[in-house]
mmCIF file of C-alpha atoms and ligand atoms in Angstrom:
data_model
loop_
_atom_site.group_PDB
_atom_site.id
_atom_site.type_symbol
_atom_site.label_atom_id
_atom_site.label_comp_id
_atom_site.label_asym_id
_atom_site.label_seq_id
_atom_site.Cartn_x
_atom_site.Cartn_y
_atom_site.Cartn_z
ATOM 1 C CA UNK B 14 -89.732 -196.441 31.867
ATOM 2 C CA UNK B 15 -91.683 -199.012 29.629
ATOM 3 C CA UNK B 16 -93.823 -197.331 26.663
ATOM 4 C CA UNK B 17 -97.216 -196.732 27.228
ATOM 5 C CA UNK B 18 -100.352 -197.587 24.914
ATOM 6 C CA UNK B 19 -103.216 -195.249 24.360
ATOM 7 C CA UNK B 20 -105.207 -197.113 27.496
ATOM 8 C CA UNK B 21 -101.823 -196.617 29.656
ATOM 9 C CA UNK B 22 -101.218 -200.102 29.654
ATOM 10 C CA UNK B 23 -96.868 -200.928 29.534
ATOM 11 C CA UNK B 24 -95.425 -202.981 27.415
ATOM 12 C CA UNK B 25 -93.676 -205.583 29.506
ATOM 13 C CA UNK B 26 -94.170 -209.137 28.072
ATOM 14 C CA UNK B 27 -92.666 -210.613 24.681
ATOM 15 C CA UNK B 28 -93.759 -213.977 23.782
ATOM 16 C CA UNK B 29 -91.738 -214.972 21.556
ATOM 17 C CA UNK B 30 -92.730 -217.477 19.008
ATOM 18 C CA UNK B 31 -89.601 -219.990 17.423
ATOM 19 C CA UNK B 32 -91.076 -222.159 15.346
ATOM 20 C CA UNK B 33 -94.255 -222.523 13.363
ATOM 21 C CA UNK B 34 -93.876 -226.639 13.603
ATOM 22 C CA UNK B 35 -95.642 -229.364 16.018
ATOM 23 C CA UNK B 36 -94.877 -232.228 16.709
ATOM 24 C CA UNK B 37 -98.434 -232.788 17.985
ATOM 25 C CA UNK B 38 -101.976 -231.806 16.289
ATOM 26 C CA UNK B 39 -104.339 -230.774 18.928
ATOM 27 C CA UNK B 40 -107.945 -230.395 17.974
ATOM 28 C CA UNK B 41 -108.003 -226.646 18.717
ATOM 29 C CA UNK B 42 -105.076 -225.825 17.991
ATOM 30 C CA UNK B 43 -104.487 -227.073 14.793
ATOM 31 C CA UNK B 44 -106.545 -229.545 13.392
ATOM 32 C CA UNK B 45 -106.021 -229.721 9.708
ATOM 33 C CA UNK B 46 -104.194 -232.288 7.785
ATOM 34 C CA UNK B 47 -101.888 -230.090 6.225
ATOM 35 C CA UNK B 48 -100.546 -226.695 6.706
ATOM 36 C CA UNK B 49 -98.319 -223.752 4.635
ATOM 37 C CA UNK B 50 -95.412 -223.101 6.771
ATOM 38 C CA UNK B 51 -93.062 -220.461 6.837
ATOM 39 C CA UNK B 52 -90.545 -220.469 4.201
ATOM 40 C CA UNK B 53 -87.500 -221.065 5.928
ATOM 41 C CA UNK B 54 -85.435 -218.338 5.037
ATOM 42 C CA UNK B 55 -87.295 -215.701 7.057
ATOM 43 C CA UNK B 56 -86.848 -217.753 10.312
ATOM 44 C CA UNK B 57 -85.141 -216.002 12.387
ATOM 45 C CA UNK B 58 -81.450 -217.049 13.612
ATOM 46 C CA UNK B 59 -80.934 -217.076 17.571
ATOM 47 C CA UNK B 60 -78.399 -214.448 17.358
ATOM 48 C CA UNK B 61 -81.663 -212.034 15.054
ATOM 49 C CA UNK B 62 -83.818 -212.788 18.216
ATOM 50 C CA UNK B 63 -81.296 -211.681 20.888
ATOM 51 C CA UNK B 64 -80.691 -208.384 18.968
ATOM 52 C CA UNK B 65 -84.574 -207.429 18.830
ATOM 53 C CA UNK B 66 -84.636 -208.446 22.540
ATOM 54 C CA UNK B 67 -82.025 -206.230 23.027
ATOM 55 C CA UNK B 68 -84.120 -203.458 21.607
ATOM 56 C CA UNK B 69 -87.282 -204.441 23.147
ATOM 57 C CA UNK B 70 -85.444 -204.093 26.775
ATOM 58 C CA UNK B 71 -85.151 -200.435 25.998
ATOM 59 C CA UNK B 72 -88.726 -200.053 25.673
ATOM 60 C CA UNK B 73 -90.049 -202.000 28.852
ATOM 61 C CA UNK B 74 -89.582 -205.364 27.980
ATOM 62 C CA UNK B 75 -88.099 -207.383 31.299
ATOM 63 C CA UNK B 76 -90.157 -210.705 30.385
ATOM 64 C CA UNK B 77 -89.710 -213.493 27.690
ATOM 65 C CA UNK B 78 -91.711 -216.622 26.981
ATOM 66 C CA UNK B 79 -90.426 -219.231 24.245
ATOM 67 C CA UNK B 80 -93.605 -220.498 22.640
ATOM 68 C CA UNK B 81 -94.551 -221.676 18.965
ATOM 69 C CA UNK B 82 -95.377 -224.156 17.645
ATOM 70 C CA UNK B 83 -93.784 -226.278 19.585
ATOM 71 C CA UNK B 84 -90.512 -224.818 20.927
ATOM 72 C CA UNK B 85 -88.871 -227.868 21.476
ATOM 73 C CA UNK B 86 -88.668 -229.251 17.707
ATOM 74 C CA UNK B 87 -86.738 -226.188 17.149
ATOM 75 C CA UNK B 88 -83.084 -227.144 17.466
ATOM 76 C CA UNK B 89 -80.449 -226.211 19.949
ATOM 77 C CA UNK B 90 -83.091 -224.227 21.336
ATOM 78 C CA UNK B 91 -80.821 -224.064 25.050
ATOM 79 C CA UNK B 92 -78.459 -221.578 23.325
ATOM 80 C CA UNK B 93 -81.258 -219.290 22.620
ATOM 81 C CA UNK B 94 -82.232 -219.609 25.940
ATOM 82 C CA UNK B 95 -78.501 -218.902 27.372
ATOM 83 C CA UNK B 96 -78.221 -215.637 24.959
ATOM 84 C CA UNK B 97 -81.155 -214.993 26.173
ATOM 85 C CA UNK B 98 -80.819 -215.511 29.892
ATOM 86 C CA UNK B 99 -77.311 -213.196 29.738
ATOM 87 C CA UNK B 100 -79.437 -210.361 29.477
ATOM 88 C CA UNK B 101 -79.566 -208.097 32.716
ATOM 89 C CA UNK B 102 -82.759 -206.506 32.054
ATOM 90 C CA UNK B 103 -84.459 -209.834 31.936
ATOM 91 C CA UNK B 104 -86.358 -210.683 35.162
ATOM 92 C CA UNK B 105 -88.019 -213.678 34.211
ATOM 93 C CA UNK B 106 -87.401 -216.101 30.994
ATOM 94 C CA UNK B 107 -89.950 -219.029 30.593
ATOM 95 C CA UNK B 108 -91.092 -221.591 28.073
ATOM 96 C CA UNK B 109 -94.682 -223.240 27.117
ATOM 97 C CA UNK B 110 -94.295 -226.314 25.798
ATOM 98 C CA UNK B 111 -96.437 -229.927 24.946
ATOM 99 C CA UNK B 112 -93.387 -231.727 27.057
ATOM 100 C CA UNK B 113 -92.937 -234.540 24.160
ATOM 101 C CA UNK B 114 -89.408 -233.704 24.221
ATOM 102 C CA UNK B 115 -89.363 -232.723 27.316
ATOM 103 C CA UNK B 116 -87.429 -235.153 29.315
ATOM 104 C CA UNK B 117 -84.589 -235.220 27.016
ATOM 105 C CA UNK B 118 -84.362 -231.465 27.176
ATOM 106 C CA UNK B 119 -85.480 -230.179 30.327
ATOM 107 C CA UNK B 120 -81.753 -230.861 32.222
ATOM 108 C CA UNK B 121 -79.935 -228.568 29.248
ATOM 109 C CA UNK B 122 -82.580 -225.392 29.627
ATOM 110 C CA UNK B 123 -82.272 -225.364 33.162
ATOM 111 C CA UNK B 124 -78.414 -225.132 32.783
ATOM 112 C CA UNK B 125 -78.721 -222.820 29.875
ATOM 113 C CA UNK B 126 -80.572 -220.495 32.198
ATOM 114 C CA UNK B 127 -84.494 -221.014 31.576
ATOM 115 C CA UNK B 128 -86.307 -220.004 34.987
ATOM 116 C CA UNK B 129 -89.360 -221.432 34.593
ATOM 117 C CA UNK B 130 -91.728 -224.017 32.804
ATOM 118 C CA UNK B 131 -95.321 -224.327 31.698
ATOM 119 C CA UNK B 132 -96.298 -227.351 30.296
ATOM 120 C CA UNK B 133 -99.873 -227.777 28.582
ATOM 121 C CA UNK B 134 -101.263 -231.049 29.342
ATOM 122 C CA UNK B 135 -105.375 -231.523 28.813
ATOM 123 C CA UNK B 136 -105.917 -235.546 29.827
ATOM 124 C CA UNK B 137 -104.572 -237.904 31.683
ATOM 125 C CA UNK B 138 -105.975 -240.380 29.773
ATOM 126 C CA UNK B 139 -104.213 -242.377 27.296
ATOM 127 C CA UNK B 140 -106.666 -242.630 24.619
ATOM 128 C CA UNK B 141 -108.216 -239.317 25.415
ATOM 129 C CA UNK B 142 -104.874 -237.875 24.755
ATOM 130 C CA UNK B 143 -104.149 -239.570 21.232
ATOM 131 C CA UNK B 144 -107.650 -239.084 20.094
ATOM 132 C CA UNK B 145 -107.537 -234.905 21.080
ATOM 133 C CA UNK B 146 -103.649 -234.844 19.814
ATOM 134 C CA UNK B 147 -103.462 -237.220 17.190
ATOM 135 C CA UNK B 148 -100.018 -238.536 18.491
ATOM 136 C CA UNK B 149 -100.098 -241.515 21.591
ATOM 137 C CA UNK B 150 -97.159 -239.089 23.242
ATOM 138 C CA UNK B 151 -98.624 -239.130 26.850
ATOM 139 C CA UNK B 152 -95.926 -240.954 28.623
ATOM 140 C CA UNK B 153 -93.263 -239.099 27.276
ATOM 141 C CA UNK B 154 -95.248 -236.151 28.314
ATOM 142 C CA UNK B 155 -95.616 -237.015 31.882
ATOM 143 C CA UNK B 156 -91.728 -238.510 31.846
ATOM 144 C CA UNK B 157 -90.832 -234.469 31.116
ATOM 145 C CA UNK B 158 -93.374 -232.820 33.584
ATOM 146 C CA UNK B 159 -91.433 -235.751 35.928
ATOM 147 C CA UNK B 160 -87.703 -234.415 34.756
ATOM 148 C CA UNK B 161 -88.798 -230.662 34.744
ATOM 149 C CA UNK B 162 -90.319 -231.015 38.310
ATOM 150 C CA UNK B 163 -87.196 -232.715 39.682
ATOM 151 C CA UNK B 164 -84.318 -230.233 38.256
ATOM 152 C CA UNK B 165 -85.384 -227.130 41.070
ATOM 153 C CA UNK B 166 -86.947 -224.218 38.301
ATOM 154 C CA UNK B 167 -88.069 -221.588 39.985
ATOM 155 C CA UNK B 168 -91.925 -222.580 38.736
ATOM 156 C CA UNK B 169 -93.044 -225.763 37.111
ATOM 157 C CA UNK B 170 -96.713 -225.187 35.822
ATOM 158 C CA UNK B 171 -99.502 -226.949 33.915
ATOM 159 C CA UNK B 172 -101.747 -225.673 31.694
ATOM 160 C CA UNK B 173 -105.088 -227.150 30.415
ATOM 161 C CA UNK B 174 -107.278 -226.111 28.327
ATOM 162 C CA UNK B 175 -111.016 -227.424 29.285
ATOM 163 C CA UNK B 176 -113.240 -228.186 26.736
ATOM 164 C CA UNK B 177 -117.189 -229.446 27.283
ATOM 165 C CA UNK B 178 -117.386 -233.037 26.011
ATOM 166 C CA UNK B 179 -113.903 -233.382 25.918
ATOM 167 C CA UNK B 180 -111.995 -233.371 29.597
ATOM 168 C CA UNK B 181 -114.169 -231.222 31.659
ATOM 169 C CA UNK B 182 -114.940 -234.448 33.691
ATOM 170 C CA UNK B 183 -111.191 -234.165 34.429
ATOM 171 C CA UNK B 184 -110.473 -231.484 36.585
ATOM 172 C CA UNK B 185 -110.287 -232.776 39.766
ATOM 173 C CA UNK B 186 -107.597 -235.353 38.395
ATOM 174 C CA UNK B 187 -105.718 -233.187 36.730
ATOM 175 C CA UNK B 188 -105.589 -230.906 39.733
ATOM 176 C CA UNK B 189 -104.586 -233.770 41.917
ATOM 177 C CA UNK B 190 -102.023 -234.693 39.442
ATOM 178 C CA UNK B 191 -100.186 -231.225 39.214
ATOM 179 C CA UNK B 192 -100.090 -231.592 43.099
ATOM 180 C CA UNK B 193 -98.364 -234.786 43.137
ATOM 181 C CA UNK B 194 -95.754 -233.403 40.678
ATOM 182 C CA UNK B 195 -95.220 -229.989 42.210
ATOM 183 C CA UNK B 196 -97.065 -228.155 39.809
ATOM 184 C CA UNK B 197 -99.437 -225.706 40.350
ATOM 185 C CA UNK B 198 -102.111 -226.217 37.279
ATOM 186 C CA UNK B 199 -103.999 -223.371 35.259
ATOM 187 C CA UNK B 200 -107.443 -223.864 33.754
ATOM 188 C CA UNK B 201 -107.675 -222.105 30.613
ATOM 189 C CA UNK B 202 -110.839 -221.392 29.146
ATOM 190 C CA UNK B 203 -111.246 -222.544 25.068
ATOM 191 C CA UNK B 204 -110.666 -219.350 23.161
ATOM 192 C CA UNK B 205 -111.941 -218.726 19.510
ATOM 193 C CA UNK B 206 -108.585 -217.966 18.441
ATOM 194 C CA UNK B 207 -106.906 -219.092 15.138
ATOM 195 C CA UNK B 208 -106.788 -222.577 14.303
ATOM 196 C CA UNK B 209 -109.802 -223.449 16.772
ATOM 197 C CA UNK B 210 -112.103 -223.166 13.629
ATOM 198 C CA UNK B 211 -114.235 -225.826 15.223
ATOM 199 C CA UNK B 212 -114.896 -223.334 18.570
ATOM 200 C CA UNK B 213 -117.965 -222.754 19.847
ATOM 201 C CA UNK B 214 -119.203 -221.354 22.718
ATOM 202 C CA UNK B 215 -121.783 -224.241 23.799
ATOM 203 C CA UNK B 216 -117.995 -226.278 23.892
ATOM 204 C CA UNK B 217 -116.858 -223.488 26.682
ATOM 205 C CA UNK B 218 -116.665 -224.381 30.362
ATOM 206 C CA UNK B 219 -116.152 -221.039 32.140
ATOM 207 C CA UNK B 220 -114.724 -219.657 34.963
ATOM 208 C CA UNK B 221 -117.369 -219.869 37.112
ATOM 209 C CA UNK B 222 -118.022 -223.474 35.841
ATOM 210 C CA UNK B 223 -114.781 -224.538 36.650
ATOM 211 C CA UNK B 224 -115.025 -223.014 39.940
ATOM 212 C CA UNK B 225 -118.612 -224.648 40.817
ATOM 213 C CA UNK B 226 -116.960 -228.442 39.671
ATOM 214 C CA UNK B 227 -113.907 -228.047 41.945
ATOM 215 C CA UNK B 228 -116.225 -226.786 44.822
ATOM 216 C CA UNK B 229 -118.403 -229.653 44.457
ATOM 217 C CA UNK B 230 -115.352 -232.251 45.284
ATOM 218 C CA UNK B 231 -113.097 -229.766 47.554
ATOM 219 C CA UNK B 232 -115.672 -227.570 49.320
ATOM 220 C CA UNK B 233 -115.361 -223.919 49.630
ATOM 221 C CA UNK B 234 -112.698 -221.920 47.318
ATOM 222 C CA UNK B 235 -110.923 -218.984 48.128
ATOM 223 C CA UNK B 236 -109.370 -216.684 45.746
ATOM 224 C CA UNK B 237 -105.196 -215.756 46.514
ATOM 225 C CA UNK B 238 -105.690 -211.842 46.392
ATOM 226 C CA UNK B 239 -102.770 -210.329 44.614
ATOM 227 C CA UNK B 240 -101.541 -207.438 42.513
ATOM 228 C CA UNK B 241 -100.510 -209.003 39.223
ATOM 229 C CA UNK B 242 -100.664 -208.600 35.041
ATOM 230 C CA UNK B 243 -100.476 -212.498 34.877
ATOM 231 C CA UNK B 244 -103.408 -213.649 32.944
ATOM 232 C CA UNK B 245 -104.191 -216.466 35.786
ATOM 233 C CA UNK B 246 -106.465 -215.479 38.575
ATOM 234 C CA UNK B 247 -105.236 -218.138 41.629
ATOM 235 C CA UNK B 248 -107.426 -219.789 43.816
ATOM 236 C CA UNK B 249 -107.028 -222.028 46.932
ATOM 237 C CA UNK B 250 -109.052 -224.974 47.404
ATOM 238 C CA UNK B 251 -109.571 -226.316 51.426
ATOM 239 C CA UNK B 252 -106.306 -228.520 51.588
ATOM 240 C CA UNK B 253 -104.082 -225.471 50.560
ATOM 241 C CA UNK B 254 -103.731 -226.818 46.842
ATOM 242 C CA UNK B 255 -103.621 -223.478 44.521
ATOM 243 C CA UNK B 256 -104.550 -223.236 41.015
ATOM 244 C CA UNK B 257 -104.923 -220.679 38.315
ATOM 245 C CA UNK B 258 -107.655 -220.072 35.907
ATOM 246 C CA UNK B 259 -107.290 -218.295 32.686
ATOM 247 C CA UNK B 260 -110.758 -216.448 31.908
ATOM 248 C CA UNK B 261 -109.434 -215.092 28.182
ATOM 249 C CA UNK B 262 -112.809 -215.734 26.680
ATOM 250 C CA UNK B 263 -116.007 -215.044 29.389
ATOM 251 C CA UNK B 264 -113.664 -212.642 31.858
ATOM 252 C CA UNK B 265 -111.155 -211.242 29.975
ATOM 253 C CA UNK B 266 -108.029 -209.500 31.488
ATOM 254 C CA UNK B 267 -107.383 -206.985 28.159
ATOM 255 C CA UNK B 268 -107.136 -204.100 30.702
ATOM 256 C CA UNK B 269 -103.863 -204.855 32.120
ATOM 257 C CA UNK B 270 -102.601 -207.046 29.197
ATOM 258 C CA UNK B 271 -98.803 -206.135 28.926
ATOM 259 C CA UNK B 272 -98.421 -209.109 26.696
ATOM 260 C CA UNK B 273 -97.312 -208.933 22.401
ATOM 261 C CA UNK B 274 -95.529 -211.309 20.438
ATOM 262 C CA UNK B 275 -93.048 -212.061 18.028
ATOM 263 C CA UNK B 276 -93.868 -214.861 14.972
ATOM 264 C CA UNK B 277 -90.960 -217.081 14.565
ATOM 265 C CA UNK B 278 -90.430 -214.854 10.769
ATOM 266 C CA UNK B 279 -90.117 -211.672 12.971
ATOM 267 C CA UNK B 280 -93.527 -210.181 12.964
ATOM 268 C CA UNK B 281 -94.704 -208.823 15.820
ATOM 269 C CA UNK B 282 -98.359 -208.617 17.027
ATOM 270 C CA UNK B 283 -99.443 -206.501 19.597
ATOM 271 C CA UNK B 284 -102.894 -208.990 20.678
ATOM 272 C CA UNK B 285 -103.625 -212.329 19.723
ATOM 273 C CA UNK B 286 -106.617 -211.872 18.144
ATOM 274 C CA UNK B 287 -104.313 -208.953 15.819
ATOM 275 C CA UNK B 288 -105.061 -209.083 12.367
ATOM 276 C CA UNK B 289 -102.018 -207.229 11.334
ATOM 277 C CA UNK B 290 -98.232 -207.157 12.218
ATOM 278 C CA UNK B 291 -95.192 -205.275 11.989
ATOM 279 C CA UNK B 292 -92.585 -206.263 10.345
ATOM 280 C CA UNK B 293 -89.235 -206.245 12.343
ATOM 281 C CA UNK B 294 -87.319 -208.587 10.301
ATOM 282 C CA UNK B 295 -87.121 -206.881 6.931
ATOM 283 C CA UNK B 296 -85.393 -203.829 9.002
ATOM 284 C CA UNK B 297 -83.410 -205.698 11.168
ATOM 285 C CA UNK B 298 -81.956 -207.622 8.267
ATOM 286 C CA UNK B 299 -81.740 -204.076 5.938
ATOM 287 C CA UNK B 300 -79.651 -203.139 8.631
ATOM 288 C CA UNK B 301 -81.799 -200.240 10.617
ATOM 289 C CA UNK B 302 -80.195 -199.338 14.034
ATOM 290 C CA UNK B 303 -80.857 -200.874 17.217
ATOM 291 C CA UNK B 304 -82.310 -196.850 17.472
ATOM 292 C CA UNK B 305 -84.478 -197.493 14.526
ATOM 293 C CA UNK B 306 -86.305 -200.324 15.665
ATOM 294 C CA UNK B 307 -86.870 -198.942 18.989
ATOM 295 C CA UNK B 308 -88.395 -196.023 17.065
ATOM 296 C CA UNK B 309 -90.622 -198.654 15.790
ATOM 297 C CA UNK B 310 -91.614 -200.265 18.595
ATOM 298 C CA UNK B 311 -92.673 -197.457 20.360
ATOM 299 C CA UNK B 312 -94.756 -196.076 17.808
ATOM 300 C CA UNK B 313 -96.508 -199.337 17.970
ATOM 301 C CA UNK B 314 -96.683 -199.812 21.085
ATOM 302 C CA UNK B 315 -98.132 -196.169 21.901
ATOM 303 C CA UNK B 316 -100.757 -196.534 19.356
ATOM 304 C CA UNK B 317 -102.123 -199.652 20.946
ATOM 305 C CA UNK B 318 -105.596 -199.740 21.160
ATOM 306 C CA UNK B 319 -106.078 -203.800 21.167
ATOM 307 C CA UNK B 320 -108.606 -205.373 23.526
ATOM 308 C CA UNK B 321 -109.600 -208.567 21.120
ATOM 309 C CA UNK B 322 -110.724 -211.019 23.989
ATOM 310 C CA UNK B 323 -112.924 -208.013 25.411
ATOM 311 C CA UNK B 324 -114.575 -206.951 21.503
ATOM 312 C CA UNK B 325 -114.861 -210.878 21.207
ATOM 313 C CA UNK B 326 -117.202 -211.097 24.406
ATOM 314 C CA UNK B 327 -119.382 -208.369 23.731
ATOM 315 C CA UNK B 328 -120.356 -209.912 20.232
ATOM 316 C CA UNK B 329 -123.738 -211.568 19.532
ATOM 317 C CA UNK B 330 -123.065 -214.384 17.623
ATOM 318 C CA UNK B 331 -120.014 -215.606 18.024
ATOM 319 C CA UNK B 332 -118.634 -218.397 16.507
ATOM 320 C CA UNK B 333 -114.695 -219.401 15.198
ATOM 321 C CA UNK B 334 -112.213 -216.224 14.646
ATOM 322 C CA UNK B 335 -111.194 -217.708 11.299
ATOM 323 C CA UNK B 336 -112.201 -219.994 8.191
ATOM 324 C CA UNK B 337 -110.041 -222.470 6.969
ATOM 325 C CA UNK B 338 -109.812 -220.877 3.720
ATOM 326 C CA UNK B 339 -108.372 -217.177 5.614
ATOM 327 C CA UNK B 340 -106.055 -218.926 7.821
ATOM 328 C CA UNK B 341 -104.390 -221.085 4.555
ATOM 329 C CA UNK B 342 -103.936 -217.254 2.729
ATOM 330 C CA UNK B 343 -102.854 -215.776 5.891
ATOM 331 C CA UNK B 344 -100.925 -218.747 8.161
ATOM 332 C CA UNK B 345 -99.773 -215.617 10.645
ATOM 333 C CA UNK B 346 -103.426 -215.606 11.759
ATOM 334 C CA UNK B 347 -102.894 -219.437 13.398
ATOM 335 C CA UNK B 348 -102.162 -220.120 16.833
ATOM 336 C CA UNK B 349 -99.358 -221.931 16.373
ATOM 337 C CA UNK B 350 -98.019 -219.211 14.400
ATOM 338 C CA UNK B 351 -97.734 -216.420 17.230
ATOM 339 C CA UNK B 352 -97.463 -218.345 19.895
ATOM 340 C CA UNK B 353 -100.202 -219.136 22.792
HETATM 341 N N1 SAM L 422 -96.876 -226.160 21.657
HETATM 342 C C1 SAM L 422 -96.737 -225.541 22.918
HETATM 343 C C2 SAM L 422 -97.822 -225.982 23.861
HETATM 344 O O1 SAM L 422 -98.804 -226.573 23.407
HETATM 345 O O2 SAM L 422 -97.659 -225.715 25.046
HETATM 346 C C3 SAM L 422 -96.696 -224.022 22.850
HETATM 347 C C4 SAM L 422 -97.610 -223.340 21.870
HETATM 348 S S1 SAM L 422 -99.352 -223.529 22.181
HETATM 349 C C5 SAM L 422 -100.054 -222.594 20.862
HETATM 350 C C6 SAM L 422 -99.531 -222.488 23.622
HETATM 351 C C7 SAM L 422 -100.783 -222.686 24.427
HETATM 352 O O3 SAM L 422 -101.894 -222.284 23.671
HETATM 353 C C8 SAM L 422 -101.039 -224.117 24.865
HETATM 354 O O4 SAM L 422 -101.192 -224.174 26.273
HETATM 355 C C9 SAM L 422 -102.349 -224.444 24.199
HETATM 356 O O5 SAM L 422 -103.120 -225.327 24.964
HETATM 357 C C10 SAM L 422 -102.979 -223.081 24.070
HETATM 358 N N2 SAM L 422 -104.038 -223.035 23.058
HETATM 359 C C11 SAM L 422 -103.947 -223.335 21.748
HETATM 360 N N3 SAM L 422 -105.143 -223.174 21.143
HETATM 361 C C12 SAM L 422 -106.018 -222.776 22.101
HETATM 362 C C13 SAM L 422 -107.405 -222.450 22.122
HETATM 363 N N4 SAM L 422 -108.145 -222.522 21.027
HETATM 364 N N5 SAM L 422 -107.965 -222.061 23.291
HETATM 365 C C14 SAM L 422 -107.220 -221.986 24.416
HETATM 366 N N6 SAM L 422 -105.904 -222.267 24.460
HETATM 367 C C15 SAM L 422 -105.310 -222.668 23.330
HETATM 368 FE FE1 SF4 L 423 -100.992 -228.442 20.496
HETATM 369 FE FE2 SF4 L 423 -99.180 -226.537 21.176
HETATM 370 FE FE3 SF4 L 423 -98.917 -227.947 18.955
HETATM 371 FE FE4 SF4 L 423 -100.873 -226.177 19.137
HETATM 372 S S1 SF4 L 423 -98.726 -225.715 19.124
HETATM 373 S S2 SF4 L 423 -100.987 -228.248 18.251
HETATM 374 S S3 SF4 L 423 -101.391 -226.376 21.296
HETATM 375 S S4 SF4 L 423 -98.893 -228.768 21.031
HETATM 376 FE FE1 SF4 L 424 -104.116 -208.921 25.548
HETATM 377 FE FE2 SF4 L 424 -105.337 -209.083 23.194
HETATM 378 FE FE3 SF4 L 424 -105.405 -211.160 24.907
HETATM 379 FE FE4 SF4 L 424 -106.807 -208.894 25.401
HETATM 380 S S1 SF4 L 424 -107.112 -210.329 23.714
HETATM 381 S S2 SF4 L 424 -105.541 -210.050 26.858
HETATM 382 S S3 SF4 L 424 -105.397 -207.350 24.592
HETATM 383 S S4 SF4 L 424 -103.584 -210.322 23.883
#
């Protein structure tokens, strides 16, 4: 039975964060010029990861997603994935990545064991691209959505994040893209989170905005009813293309959020707006029991009272989570840092 918090919600998902480090700089993500990284003797090893798995298992946990930073500059990351994917109690073992390295990765995951892939893709436009990533890496990004989408994961999904003035004239296109690749695509509203310290909410295009542009070009849009924790609510528009949006900032989903993560250094948060984590590194590497930490992560876990998205939206003013200035004293409050 999976631990309960103190709104009865289980603790199911572990996104699991292995590197602080991008190879791209997107503008909401992390936009400075330079950045304190984690010292890089509290990384954790591959082997450190697949022991706290192994404890988080016993308390519910029966999904993983590899996140960062970008997951892919961290190396050898397929024989994380096949420790990882040796694990009975794991149902379902995925990975959210830009897709720069995509192509010349994808083929070793998927024999290492990685189910399924989500890459995060905003424009299809060249320039667009460099100018909102800093880095002209489109091609190689749409060479690795090609490779993933041809090697038979279970799920091959886009994600992009839609920001007004930016590339919320692109939604038809990029829908029409993720259908010509075999991808269904998620629409993921701009959150106030971390290193978005240019957010604000005139820059937002909700739900129901998204929902009104694709209805304009594709007519009538149905939702796909179904029971699910998954952050996406689907849709289906007339041709029988489906797509996800991701409401996390005007409709948030905190009530059946099964979701906390682990920072690369072996903190783990138990929301993504969290201010504070625990650490499970310091024990694991004092030597504390597999017993021990599950002792910890069930006290944390049943003291949960996080709804961040939901306290965001009732706010007045709202404007970005973080300054500059908090997020250079405190880099475990980026992003990048916990993992998306
Ligand atoms: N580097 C990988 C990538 O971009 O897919 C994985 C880490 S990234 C932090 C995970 C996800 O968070 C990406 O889909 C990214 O678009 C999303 N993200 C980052 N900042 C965001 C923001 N301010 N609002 C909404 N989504 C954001
Ligand atoms: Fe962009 Fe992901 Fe890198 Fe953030 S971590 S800058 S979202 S690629
Ligand atoms: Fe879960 Fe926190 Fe996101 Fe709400 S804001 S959905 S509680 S991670």
């Amino acid at each position: 039975m999976p631990v309960l918090d103190t709104f009865r919600r289980p603790l199911r998902n572990l996104r699991i964060s292995v590197t602080d480090r991008c190879n791209l700089r997107c503008q909401y993500c992390m936009p400075e010029m330079d950045y304190v990284w984690l010292p890089r003797q509290d990384i954790l090893e591959f082997e450190e990861i697949g022991r706290l798995v192994d404890v988080f298992t016993t308390a519910g946990v029966d999904r993983l997603r590899l996140t960062g930073g970008e997951p892919l500059v961290r190396r050898d990351l397929q024989n994380l994935v096949r420790i990882l994917a040796s694990k009975s109690k794991i149902r379902d073992l995925a990975l959210t990545t830009n897709g720069v390295l995509l192509e010349e990765q994808a083929g070793a995951l998927r024999d290492a064991g990685l189910h399924r892939v989500t890459i995060s893709l905003d424009t299809l436009q060249r320039d667009r691209f460099r100018a909102l990533t800093r880095f002209d890496e489109l091609p190689r990004v749409l060479a690795g959505i090609r490779a993933a989408s041809s090697l038979g994961f279970s799920a091959v999904k886009i994600d992009s994040v839609v920001i007004r003035g930016v590339n919320h004239d692109e939604l038809v296109a990029l829908l029409e893209y993720g259908r010509t690749v075999g991808a269904e695509v998620r629409f993921i509203e701009y959150m106030d989170v971390g290193g978005a310290t240019q957010w604000s909410r005139e820059k937002v295009v909700s739900r129901s905005e998204i929902l009104d542009g694709l209805e304009r070009h594709y007519g009538p849009i149905e939702p796909v009813v179904e029971e699910s924790s998954a952050p996406a609510d689907r849709f289906r528009v007339s041709d029988g293309t489906v797509f996800g949006i991701i409401s996390s900032t005007t409709a948030p989903f905190c009530a059946s959020c099964d979701r906390s993560r682990l920072t690369a250094d072996g903190l783990w948060y138990l929301c993504l707006y969290g201010v504070h984590g625990t650490d499970l590194r310091g024990p694991l590497r004092a030597g504390a029991s597999p017993a021990d930490l599950r002792r910890l992560i069930e006290s944390g876990w049943s003291s949960r009272a996080d709804r961040g998205a939901e306290e965001r939206l009732a706010l007045r003013d709202r404007a970005a989570l973080v300054s500059v200035d908090t997020l250079r004293r405190d880099p475990h409050l980026e992003m990048h840092t916990r993992g998306g």
